[in-house]
Short mmCIF file of C-alpha atoms and ligand atoms in Angstrom, two decimals:
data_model
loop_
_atom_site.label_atom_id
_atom_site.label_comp_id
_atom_site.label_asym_id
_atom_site.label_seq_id
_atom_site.Cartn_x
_atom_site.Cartn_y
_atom_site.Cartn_z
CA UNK E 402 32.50 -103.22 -21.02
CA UNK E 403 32.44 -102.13 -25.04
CA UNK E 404 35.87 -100.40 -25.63
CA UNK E 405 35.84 -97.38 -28.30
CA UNK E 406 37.05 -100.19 -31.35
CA UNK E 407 33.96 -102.23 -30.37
CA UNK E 408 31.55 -99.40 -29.93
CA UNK E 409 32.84 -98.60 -33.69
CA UNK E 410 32.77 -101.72 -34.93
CA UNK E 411 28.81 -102.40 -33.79
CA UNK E 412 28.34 -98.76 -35.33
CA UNK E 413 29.83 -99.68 -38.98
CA UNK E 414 27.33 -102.83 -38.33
CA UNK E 415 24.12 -100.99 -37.69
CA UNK E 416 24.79 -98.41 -40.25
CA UNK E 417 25.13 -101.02 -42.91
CA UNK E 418 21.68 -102.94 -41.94
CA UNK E 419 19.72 -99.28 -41.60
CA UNK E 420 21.34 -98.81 -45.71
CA UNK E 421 20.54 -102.22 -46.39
CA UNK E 422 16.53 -101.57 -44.59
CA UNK E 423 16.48 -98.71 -46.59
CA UNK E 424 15.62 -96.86 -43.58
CA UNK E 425 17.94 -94.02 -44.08
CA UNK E 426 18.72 -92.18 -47.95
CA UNK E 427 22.15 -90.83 -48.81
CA UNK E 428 23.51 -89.70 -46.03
CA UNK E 429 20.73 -89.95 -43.45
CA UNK E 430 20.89 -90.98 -40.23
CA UNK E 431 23.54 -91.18 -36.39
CA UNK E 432 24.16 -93.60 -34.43
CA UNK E 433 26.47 -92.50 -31.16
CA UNK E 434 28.05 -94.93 -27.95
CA UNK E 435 28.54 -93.14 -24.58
CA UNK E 436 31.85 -94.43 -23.38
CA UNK E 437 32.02 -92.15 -20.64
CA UNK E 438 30.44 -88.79 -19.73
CA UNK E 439 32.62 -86.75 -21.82
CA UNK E 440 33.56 -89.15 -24.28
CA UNK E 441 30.98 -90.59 -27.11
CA UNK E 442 31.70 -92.44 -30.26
CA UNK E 443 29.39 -90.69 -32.92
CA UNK E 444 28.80 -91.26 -36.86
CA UNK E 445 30.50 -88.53 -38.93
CA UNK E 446 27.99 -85.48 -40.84
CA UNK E 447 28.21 -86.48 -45.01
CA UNK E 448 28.62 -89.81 -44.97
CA UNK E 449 26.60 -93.10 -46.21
CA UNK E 450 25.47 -95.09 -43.14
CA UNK E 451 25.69 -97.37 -45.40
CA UNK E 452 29.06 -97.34 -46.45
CA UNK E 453 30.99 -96.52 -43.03
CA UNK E 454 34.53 -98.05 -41.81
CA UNK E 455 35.98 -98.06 -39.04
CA UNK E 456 38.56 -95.09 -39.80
CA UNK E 457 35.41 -92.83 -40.48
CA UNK E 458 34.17 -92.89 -37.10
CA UNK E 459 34.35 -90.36 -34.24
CA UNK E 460 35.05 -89.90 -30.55
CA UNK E 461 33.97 -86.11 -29.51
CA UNK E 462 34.01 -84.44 -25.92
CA UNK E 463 30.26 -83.49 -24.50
CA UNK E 464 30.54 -80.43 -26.74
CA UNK E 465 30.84 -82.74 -29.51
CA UNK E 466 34.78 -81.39 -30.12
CA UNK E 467 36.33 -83.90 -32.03
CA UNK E 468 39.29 -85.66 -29.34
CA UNK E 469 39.98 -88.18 -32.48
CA UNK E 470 38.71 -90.24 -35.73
CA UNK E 471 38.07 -89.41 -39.14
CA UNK E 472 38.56 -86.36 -41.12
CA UNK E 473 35.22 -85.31 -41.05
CA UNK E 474 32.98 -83.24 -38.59
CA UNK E 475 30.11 -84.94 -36.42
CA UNK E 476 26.88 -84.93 -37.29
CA UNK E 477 24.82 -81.94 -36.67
CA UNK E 478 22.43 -84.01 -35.15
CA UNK E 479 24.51 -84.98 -31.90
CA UNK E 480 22.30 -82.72 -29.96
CA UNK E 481 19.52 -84.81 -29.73
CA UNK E 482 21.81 -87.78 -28.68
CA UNK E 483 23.40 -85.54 -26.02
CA UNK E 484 19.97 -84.58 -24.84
CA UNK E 485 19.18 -88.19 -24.41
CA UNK E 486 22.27 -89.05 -22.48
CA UNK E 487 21.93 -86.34 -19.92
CA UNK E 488 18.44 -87.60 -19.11
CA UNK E 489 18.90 -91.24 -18.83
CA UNK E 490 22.35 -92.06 -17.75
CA UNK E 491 21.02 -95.86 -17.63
CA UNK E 492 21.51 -95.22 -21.46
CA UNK E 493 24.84 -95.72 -23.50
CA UNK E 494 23.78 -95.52 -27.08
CA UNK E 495 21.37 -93.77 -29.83
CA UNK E 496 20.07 -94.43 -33.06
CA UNK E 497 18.83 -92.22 -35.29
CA UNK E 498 17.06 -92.88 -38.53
CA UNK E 499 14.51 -92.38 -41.34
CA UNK E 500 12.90 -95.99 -41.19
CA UNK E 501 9.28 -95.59 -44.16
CA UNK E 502 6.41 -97.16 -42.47
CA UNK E 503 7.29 -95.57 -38.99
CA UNK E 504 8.13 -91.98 -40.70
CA UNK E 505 4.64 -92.03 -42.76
CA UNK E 506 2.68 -92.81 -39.03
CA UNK E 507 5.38 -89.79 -38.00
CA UNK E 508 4.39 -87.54 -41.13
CA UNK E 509 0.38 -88.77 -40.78
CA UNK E 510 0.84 -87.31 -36.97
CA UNK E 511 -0.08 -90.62 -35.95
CA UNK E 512 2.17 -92.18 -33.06
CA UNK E 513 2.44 -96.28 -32.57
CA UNK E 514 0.10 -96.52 -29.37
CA UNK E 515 -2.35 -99.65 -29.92
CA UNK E 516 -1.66 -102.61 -27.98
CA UNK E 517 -1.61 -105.19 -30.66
CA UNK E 518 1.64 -107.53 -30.59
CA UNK E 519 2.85 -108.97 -27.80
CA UNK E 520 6.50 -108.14 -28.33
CA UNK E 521 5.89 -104.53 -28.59
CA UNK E 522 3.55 -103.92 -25.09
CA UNK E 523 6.08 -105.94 -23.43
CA UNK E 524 9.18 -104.84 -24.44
CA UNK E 525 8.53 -101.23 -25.90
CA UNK E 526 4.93 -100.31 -24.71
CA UNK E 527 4.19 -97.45 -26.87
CA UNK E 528 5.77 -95.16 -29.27
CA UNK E 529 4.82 -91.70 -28.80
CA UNK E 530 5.06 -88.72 -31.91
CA UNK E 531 7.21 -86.14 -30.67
CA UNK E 532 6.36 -82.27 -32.41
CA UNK E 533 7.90 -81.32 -35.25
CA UNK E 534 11.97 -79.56 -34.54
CA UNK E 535 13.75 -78.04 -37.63
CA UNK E 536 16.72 -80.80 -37.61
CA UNK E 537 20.10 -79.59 -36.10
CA UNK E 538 18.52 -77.17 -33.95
CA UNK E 539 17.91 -77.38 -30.20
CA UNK E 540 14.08 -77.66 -31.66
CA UNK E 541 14.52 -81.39 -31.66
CA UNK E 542 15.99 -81.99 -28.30
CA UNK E 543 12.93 -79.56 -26.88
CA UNK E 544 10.36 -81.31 -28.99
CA UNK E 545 11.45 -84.92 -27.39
CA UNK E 546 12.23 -83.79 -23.85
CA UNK E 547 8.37 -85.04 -22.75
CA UNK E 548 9.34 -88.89 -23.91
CA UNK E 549 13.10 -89.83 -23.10
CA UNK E 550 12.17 -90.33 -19.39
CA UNK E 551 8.97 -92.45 -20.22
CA UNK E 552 10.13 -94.15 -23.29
CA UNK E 553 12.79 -96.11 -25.42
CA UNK E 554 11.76 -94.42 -28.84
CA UNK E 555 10.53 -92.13 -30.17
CA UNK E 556 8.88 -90.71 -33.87
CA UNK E 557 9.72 -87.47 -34.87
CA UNK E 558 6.83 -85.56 -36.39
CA UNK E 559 7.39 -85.12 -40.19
CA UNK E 560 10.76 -86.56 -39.84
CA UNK E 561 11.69 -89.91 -38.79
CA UNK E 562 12.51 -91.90 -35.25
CA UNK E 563 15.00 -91.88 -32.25
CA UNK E 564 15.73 -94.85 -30.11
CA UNK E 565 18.30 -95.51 -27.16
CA UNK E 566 19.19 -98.21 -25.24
CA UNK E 567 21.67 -99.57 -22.69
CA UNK E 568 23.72 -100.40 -25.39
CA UNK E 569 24.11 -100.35 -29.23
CA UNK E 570 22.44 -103.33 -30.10
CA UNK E 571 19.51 -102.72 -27.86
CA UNK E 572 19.03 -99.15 -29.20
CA UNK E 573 18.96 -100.71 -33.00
CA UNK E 574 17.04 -103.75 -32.09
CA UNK E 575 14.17 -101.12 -30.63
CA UNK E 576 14.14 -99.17 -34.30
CA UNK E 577 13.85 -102.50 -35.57
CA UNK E 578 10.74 -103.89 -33.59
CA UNK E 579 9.20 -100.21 -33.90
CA UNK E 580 9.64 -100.64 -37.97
CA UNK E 581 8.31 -104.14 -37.95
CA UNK E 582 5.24 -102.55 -35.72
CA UNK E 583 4.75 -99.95 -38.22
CA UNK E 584 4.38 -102.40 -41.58
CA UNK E 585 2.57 -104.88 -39.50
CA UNK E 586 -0.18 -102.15 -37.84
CA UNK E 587 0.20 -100.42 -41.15
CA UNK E 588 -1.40 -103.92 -42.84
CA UNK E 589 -3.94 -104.03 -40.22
CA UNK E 590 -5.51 -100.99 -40.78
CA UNK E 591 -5.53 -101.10 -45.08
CA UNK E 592 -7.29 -104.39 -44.08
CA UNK E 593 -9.68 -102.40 -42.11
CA UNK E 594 -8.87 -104.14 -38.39
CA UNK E 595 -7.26 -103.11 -35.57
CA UNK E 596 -8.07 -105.58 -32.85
CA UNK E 597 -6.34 -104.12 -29.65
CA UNK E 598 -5.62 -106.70 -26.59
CA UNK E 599 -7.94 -106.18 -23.35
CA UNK E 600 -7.41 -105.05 -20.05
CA UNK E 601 -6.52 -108.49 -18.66
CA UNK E 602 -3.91 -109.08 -22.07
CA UNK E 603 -2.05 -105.77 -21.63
CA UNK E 604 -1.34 -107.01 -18.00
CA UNK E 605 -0.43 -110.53 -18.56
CA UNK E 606 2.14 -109.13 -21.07
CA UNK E 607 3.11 -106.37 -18.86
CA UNK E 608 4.05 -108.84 -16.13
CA UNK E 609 6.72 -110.60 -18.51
CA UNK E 610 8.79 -107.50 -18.24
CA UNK E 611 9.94 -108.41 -14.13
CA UNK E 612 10.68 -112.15 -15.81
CA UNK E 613 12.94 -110.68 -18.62
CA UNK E 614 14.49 -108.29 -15.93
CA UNK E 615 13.02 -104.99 -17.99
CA UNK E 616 12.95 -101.87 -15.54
CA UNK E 617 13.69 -99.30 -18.63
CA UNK E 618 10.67 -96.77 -17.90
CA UNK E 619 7.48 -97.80 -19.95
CA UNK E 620 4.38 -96.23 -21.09
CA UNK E 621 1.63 -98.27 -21.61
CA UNK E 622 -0.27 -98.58 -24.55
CA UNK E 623 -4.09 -98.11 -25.66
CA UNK E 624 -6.13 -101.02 -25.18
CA UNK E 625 -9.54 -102.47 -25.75
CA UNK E 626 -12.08 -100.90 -23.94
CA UNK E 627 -15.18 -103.15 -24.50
CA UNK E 628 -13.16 -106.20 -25.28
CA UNK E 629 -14.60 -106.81 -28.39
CA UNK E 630 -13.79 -107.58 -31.51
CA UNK E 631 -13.33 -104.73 -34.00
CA UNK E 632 -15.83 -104.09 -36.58
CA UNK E 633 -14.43 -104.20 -40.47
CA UNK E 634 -14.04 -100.49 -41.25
CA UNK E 635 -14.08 -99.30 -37.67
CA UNK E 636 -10.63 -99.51 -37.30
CA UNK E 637 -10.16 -96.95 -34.10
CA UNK E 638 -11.55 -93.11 -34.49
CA UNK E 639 -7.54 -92.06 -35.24
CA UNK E 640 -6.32 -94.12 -37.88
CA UNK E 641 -9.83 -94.29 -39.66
CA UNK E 642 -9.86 -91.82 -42.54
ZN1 ZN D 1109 17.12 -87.22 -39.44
#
């Protein structure tokens, strides 16, 4: 079990490498740890993510009242954590950032749904686009209520991206494939081809989830319809411009 100086510790971690990504910009970003159901480990409001010690971190009630930690408040974005916990208690941590590619699909209104690397249909399936929520208001929570149950991230519409995970490392290492997704799909489409795996694909990949012992909740991701290859400049209808 992570104890509260571990959850901090992999939180000072993961806010350095989401800095170093550039994913976040000044002081961007919140990462939390559920250590029990009325205690959570959570990133302070007005800080650098990249930048964070140990001192500077948090432990707040469900409320998010501080119990102890650093001098300053929580981030006003704890809601949307909060929301996450109370509808997947399978999940123990949150991450919350700004990463480019996946924020320009978010601000484009385009969500990370083809089928096109095998890491990402097995392990993530897709990556819906929540609506747009004014940040720090119950807007966001409401606007991602639809995916948490379904999904293990999320965009935020003209905003940026939300993932969870049983732990801390798992909820980073999701932002992480999603952001890799993003550049690569990204590059497929300024080439002009999107060549989505079949039917029969999807499924083979699918079935690696029972081997890796994945039951998070999945959606699946669009697929080929015809099975053929696509035509240069005939990307798919919603990313052609
Ligand atoms: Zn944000």
């Amino acid at each position: 079990m992570t104890s509260v100086y571990e959850a901090k510790q992999q939180i000072v971690e993961i806010g350095r490498r989401v800095w170093t990504k550039g994913w976040v910009a000044a002081n961007d970003g919140n990462i939390s740890f559920k250590v029990s159901d009325n205690e959570f480990v959570c990133t302070p409001t007005g800080v650098s993510k990249g930048f964070m010690e140990v001192g500077d971190l948090l432990v707040v009630d469900r409320h998010a009242r501080k119990i102890s930690g650093g001098p300053l408040k929580p981030s006003s974005e704890i809601k949307m954590h909060f929301y996450v916990y109370d509808q997947r208690p399978d999940v123990n941590a949150v991450v919350h950032a700004h990463p480019p590619t996946s924020t320009g699909f978010a601000v484009a209104g385009l969500s990370l749904d083809a089928c096109a690397l095998p890491e990402v249909v097995a392990l993530m399936g897709q990556i819906p686009l929540a609506d747009y929520g004014l940040p720090s208001t119950d807007e966001i929570p409401k606007s991602i209520d639809p995916y948490i149950k379904t999904n293990s991230a999320v965009l935020l519409a003209n905003h940026g991206a939300l993932a969870w995970g049983k732990d801390l490392m798992q909820a980073y290492y999701r932002m992480e494939t999603m952001e890799h997704f993003a550049n690569i799909l990204l590059t497929a489409v300024q080439l002009g081809k999107v060549n989505l795996f079949t039917d029969k694909q999807v499924e083979a990949l699918e079935g690696l989830r029972a081997r890796f012992g994945l039951s998070d909740p999945f959606t699946g991701c669009n697929r080929n319809p015809t099975g053929l290859p696509a035509e240069t400049g005939k990307v798919r209808d919603i990313y052609d411009s």
